[in-house]
Every structure is written in C-alpha cells, then in structure tokens.
Tab-separated table of C-alpha atoms in Angstrom:
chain	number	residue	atom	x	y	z
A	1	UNK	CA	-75.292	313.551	-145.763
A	2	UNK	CA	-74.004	311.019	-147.904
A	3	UNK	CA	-76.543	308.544	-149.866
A	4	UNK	CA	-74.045	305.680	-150.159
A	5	UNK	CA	-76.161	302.458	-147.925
A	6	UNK	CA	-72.724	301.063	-146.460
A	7	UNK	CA	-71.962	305.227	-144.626
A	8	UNK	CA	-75.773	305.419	-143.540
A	9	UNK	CA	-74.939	301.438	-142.010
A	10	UNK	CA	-71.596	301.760	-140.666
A	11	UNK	CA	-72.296	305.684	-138.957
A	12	UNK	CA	-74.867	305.744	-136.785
A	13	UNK	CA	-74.994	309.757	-137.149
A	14	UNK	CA	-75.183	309.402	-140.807
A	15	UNK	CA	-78.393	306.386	-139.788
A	16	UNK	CA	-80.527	309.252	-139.199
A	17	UNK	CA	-80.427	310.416	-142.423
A	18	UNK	CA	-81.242	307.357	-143.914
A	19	UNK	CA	-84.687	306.759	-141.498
A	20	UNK	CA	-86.745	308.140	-144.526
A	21	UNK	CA	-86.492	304.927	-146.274
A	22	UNK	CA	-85.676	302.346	-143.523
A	23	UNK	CA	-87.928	304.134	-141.229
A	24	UNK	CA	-85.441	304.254	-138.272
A	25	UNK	CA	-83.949	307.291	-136.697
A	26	UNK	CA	-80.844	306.826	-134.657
A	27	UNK	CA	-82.820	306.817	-131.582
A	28	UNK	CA	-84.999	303.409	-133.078
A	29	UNK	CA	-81.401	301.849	-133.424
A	30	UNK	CA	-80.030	302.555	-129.986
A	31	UNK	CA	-83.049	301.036	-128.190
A	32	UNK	CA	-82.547	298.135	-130.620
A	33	UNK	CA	-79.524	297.999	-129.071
A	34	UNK	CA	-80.768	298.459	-125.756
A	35	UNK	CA	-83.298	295.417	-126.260
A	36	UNK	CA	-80.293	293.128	-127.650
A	37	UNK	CA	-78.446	294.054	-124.375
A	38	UNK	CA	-81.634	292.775	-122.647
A	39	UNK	CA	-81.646	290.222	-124.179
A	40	UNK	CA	-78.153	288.838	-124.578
A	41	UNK	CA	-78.602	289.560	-120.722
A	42	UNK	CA	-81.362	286.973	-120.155
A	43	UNK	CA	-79.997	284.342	-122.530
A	44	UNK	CA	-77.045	283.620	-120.411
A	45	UNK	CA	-78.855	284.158	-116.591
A	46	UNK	CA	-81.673	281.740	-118.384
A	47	UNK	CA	-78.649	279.419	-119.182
A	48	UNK	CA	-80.490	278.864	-122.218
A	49	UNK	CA	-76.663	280.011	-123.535
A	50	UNK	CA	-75.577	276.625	-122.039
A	51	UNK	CA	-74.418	273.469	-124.336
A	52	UNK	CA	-75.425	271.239	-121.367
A	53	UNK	CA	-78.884	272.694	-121.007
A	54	UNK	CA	-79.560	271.908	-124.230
A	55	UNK	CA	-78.504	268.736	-124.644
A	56	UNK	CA	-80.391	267.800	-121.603
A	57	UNK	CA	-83.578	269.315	-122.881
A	58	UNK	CA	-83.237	266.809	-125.978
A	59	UNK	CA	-82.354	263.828	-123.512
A	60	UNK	CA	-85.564	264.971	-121.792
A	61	UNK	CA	-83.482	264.708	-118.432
A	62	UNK	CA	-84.328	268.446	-117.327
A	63	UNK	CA	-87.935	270.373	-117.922
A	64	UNK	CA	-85.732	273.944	-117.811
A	65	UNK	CA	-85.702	274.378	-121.214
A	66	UNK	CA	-89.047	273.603	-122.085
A	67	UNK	CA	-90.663	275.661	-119.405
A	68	UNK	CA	-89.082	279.060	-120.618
A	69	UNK	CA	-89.483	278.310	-124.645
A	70	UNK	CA	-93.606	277.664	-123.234
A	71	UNK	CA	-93.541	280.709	-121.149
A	72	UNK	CA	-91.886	282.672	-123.452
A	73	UNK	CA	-94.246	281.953	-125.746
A	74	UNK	CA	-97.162	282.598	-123.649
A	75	UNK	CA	-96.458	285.656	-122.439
A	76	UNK	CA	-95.104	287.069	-126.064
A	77	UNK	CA	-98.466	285.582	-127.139
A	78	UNK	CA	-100.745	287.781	-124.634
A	79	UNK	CA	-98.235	290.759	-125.347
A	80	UNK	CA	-99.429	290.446	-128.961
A	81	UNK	CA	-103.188	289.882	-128.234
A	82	UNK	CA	-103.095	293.302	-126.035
A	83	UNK	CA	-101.202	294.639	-129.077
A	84	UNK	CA	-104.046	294.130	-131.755
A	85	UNK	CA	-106.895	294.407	-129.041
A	86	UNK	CA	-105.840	297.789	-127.674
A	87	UNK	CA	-104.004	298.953	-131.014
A	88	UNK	CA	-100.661	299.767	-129.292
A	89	UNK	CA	-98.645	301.400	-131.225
A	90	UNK	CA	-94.480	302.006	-131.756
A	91	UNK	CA	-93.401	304.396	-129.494
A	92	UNK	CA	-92.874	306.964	-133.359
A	93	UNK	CA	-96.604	305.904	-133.437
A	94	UNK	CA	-96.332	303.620	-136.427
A	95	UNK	CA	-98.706	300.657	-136.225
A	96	UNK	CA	-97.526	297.183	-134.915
A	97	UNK	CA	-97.805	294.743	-137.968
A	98	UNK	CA	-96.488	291.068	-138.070
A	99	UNK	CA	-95.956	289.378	-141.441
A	100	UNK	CA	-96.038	285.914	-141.298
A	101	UNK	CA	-93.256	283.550	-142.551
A	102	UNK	CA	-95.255	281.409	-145.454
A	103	UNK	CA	-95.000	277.983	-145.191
A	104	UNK	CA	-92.391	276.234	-147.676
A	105	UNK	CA	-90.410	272.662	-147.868
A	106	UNK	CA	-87.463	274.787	-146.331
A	107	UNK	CA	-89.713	274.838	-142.724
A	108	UNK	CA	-89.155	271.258	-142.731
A	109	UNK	CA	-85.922	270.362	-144.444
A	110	UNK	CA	-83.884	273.490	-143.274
A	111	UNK	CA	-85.476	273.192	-140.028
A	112	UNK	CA	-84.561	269.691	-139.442
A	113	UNK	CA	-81.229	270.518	-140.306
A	114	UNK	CA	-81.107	273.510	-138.170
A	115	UNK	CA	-82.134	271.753	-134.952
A	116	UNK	CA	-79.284	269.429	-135.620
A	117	UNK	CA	-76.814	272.344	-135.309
A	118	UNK	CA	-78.679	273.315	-132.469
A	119	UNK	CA	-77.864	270.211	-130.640
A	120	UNK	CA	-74.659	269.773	-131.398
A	121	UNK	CA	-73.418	273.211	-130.397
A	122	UNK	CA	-75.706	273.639	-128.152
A	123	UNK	CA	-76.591	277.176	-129.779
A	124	UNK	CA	-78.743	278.872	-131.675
A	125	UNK	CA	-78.541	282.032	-133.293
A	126	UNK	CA	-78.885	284.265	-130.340
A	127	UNK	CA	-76.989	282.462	-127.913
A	128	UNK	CA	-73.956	282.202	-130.498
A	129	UNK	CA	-73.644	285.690	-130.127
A	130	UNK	CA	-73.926	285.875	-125.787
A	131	UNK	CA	-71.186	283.508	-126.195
A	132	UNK	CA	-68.959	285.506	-127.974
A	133	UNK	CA	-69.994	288.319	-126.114
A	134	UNK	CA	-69.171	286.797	-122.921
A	135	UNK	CA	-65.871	285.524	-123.511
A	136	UNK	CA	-66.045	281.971	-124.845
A	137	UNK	CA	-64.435	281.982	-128.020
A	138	UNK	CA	-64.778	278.589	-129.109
A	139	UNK	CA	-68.535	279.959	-130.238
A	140	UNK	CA	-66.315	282.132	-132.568
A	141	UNK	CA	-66.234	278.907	-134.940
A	142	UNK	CA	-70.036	278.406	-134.512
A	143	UNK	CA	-70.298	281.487	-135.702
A	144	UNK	CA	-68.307	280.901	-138.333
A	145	UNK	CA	-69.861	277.883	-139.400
A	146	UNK	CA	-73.318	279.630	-139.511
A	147	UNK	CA	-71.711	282.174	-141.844
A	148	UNK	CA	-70.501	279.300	-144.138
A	149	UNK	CA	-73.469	277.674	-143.655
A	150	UNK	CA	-75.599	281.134	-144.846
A	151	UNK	CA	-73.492	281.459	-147.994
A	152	UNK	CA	-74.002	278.212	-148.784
A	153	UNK	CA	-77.813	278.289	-148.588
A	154	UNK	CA	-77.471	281.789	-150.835
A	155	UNK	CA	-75.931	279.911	-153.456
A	156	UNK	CA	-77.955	276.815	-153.544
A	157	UNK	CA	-81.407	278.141	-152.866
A	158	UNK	CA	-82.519	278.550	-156.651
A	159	UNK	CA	-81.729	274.675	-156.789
A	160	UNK	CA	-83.232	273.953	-153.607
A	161	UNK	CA	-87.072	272.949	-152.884
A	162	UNK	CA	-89.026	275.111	-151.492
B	1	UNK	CA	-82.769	290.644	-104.368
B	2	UNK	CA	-78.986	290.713	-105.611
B	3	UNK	CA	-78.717	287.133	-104.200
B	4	UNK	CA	-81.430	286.211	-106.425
B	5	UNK	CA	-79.796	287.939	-109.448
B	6	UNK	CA	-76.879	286.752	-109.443
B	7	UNK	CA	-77.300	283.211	-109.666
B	8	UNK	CA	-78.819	281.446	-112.372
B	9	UNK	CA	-82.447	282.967	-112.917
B	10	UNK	CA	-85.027	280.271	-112.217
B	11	UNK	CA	-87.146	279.328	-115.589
B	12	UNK	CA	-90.349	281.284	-114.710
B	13	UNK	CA	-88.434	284.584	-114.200
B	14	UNK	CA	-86.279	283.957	-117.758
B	15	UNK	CA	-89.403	282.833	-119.789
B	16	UNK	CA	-91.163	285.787	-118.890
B	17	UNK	CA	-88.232	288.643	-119.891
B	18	UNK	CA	-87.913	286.230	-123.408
B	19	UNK	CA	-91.584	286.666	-123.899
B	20	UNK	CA	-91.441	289.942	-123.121
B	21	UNK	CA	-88.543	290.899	-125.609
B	22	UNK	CA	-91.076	290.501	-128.257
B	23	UNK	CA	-93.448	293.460	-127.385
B	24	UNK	CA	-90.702	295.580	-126.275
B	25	UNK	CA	-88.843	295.424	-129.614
B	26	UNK	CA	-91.997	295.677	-131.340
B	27	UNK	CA	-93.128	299.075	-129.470
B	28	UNK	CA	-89.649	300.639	-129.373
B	29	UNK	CA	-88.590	300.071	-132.593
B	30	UNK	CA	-91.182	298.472	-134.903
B	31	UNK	CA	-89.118	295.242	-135.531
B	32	UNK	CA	-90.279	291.545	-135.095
B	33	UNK	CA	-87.941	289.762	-132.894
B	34	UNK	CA	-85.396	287.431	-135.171
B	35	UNK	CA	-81.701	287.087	-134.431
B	36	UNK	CA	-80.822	283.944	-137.539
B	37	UNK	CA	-81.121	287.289	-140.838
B	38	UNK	CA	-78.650	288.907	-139.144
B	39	UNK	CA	-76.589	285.998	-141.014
B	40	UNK	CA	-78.274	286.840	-144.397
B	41	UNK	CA	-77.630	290.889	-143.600
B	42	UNK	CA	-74.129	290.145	-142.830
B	43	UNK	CA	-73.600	288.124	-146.045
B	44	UNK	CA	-75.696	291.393	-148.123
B	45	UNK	CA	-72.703	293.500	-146.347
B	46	UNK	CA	-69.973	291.486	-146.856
B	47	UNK	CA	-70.742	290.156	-150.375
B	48	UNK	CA	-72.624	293.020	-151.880
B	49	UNK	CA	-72.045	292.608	-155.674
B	50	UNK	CA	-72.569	288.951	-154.938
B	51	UNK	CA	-74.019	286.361	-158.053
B	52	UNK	CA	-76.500	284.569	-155.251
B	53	UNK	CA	-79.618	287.366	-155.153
B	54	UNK	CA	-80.487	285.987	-151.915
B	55	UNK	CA	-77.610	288.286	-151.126
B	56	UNK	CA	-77.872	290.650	-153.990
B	57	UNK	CA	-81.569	291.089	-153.547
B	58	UNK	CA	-81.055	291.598	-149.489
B	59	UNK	CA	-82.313	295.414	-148.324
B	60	UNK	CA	-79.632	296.014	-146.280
B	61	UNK	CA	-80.512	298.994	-144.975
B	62	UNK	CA	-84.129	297.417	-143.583
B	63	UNK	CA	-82.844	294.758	-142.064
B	64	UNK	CA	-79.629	297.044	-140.706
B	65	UNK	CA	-81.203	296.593	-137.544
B	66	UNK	CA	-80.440	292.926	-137.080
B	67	UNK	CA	-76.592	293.557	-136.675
B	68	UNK	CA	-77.318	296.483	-133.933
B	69	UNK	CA	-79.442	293.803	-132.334
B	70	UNK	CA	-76.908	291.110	-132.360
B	71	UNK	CA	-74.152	294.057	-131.430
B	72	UNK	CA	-76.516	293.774	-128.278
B	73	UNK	CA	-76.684	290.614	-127.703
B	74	UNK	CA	-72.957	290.077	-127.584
B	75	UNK	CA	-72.718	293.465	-124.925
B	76	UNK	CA	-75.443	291.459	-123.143
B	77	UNK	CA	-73.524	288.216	-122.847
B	78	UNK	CA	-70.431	290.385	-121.553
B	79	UNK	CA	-72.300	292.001	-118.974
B	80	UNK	CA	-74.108	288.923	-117.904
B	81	UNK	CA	-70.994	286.459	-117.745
B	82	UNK	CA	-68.759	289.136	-116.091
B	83	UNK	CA	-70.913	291.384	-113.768
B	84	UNK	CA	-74.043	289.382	-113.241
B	85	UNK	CA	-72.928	286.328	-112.270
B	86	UNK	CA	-71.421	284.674	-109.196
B	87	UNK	CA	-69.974	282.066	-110.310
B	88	UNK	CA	-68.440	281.678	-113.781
B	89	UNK	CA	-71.048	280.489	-116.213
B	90	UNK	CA	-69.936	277.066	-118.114
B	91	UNK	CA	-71.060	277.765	-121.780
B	92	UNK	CA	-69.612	274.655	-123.285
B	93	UNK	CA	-68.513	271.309	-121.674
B	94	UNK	CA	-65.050	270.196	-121.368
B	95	UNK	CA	-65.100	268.033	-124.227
B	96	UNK	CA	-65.146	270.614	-126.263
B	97	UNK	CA	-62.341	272.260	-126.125
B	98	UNK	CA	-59.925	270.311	-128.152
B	99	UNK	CA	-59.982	270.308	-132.395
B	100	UNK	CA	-62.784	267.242	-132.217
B	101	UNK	CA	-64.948	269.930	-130.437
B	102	UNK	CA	-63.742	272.619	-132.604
B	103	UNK	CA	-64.794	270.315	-135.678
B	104	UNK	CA	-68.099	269.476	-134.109
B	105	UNK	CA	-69.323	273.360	-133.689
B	106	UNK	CA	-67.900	274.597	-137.216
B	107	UNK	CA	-70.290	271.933	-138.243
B	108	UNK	CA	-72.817	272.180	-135.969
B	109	UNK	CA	-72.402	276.137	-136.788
B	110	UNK	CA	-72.709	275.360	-140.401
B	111	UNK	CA	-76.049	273.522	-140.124
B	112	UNK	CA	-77.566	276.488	-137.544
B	113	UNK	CA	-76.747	278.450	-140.643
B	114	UNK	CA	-77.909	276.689	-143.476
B	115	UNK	CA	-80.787	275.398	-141.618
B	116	UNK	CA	-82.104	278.397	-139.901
B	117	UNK	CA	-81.813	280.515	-143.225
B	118	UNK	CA	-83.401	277.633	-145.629
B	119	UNK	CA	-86.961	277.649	-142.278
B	120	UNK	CA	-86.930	281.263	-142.738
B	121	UNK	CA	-85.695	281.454	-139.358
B	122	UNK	CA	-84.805	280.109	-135.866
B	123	UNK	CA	-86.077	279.686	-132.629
B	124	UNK	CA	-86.674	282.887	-131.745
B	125	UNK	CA	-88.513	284.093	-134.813
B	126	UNK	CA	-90.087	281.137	-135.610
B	127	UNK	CA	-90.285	279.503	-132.189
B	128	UNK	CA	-91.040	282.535	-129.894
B	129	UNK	CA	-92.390	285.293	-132.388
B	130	UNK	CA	-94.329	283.043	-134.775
B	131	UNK	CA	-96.411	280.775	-132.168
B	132	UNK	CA	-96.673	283.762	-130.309
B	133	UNK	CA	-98.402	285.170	-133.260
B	134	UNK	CA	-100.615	281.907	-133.980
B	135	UNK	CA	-98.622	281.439	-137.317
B	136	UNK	CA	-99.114	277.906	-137.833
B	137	UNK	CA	-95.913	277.197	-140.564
B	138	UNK	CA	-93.735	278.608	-137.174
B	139	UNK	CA	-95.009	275.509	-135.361
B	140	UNK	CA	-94.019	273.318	-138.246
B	141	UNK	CA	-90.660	274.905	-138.374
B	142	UNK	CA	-90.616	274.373	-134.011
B	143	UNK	CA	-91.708	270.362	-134.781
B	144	UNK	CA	-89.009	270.299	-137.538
B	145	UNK	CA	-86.255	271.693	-135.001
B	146	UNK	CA	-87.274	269.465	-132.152
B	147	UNK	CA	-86.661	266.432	-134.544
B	148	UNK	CA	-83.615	267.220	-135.843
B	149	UNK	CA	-82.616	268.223	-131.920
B	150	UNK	CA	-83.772	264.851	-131.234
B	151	UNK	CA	-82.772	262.653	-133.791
B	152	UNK	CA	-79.305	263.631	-133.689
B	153	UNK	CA	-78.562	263.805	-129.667
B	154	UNK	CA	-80.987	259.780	-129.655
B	155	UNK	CA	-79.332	258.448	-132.961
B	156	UNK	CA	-76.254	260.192	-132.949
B	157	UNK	CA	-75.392	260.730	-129.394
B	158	UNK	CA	-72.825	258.276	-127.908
B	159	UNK	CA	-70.882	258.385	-131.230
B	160	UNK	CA	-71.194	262.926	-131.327
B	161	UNK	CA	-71.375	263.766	-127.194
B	162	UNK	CA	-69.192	260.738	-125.592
C-alpha cells in the first residue's frame, strides 16, 4: 500500500491502510459518512438550511430556531453525561474523549464576525453544504467565500490576536 | 407517519436528531462533531506546500474525516430536498438570486470562513458540541455569534435584506 497521505485520502481502500496512524479503518469513514447523511438529512427537514429561518430567528419573529439549537444542546448534553457516567465507548472500543477549544480573542472577534456571515447567508458551515447538496447552487459562492475567507485567516493568523 | 415526514419536521423532533448526532459520531467513529475544519482540511489539501503553517502544520490525514463528513452532508441535503420532501424546500429568498445576492453570500461566505476558523469553530462545534460538553469559551464563542447575527440583521438590515 502506498505511504503517500494524498492516495491513503483520496482511496478509501488505500484509508485502511493508513488507520494505524489516523486511527480509522475504512469502516470508521463510511459511518462518518453515514452520520453526515443523517445529518445533512435533518438540517434541511429542520429548515435550519433556510435563509428565512434564520433571519427570523435574529428578528426574534419565530422561536423555531432557538428551540432546536436548546434542544439540541440538551439532549447532546445528557448523551455526553451517560457517556462519561457509564464509560461508553467507540464502537472499535477506544474511549470517548472531548478536548476542549481554549478560550482566545479569536472566540470573540472571529466569532462576531462569523455570526455576521451567518446572517447574511443565512448559513453556516453545515447547512452550506445541504445546500449544495440539494440543488441550490447559489450556496456554491458561500462556499466559496468561506474558502477565501479560510485562506485568508491562514495567512493572517500570526498577525492576528489571539 | 410518511405524512409527518415529509413535511417540514416540527422543532422538537429536529432538535433531538441534532443532539443526537453528537453521541452517534462520537460512538461510531470517535470524532467530535464539527463541520467549519473541514475548510482548514480542504485548504491543507489544496495548498499543501503552503507558506501559512496553519495550512502547512494541518494533519491532514486526522482530520480526513471532516471532508467524508461534509461528503455526507451534501448526499443528505440531496436526499432530503428531492425524496423527503413534499413540497420544494425554499433555501434562499427571491432576492437573492440576482449578482446583489450573489455579492452578499460571497461575502457573507467569506466572513462564515474567516470567522468560524479565527472562534475555533462554528455552531455546531462550538454551539452544539461545546455547551453540550459544559466548555464555557463555546458559550462565549455562541454569545459572540448571536451578536454579530444580531447586530448586522438590527443595524444593517433594511440597507443588507430590503
């Protein structure tokens, strides 16, 4: 099997090899891809996909948007308590860890700036790609921008504060 | 029970499945649920010999899961939009699809990207999987998205959305 990262990425037959060092056999990756399908699934029957969802959830004119981000939250919140409790393991039986994302100026300034694009475009990461997936290509140059927008961010975070 | 769905799933039913898309990716494949370093892995892939080491630096093949995810997502949106629904799902309005609204999501796009990547993430790791997890810098990063969301749809709005 070849060693080269960009073969073990591109194949997934060639993935398996490569589960020594990022720990995922092919089988890990197609029920990531099962869970995306999930998920991409619920974002647009939520119509959490929607632009005018969103921009009624900032105009405070609807409670839709609000309810499922709490719920969500909840329940993802008493999934993880019965995770550590009960010491549930990955189905390879790999403990369940969570690192933490340390606080930093970013939080604030990039996130700011972040729920700005959200607004406008009435998107957010995961929703940009339901979009696409379902047809409306004007997300295409959402996507794009977030691209630009990443590249950007590479380049300038030594000079930004963090 | 096809009736129910195939119309737009009420919020109670949709927060639940995005609550529960945490444990699930957790237990079958080890990963914390995140869609916004799918960007950063896509940059690592497409810019690999890049000068910016947020790029350079990137483990691409640990975070080669992200783009499987996001694969998913898009499948998702396709089978949601074209064999899940009963009536075609309006993504974005109508005044957006003309070069002003082209303009306003390659901009919009470009903040998701910068933003979400400068937080350390978006609303669903930060929002969803963080709280969830009782990491308090996620809630900063939710308060910071909520006022950009805010502050540009209030201060912005009749110029941006009219």
């Amino acid at each position: 099997m070849s060693t080269n990262i960009h073969t073990n990425i591109d194949s997934p037959a060639a993935s398996k090899s490569a589960a020594g060092s990022a720990g995922m056999t092919l089988g890990a990756y197609l029920r990531v891809l099962l869970v995306g399908i999930f998920f991409g699934i619920v974002l647009v029957k939520s119509e959490v996909v929607r632009w005018q969802r969103v921009h009624d959830m900032f105009l405070f004119r609807e409670a839709h948007m609000y309810l499922i981000i709490t719920t969500g939250i909840i329940v993802a919140g008493l999934a993880m308590q019965w995770i550590k409790r009960f010491g549930i393991k990955t189905i390879d039986g790999k403990p369940i860890v969570y690192k933490p994302k340390p606080f930093h100026k970013g939080i604030i300034l990039g996130g700011i700036l972040f729920g700005a694009g959200w607004a406008i475009t009435g998107a957010c990461p995961g929703p940009i790609y339901a979009q696409i997936g379902a047809g409306a290509w004007m997300a295409l140059a959402t996507l794009a921008g977030a691209l630009a927008g990443m590249f950007v961010y590479a380049y300038a975070k030594p000079k930004l504060p963090h | 029970m096809m009736e129910f769905l195939l119309a737009p799933w009420p919020w109670w039913f949709s927060g639940i499945l995005v609550g529960l898309t945490v444990p699930l990716l957790f237990i079958l494949s080890g990963k914390a649920f995140g869609i916004s370093t799918s960007l950063q892995q896509a940059g690592a892939m497409c810019a690999p010999g890049c000068k910016a080491s947020y790029l350079r630096d990137h483990d691409r093949r640990e975070h080669a899961w992200t783009l499987v995810f996001v694969l998913g997502i898009g499948l998702g949106g396709y089978v949601a939009a074209h064999w899940l629904s009963a009536t075609p799902v309006e993504f974005l309005p109508e005044s957006y699809l003309n070069v002003a609204g082209l303009v306003k999501l390659l901009v919009g796009g470009f903040l998701i990207g910068f933003g979400a990547r400068y937080a350390g993430g978006c609303t669903s790791g930060h929002s969803i999987t963080g709280i969830a997890n009782l990491s308090w810098p996620s809630l900063v990063a939710t308060i910071a998205f909520f006022a950009g969301g805010l502050g540009v749809t209030w201060g912005l709005g009749t110029w941006l959305f009219s």
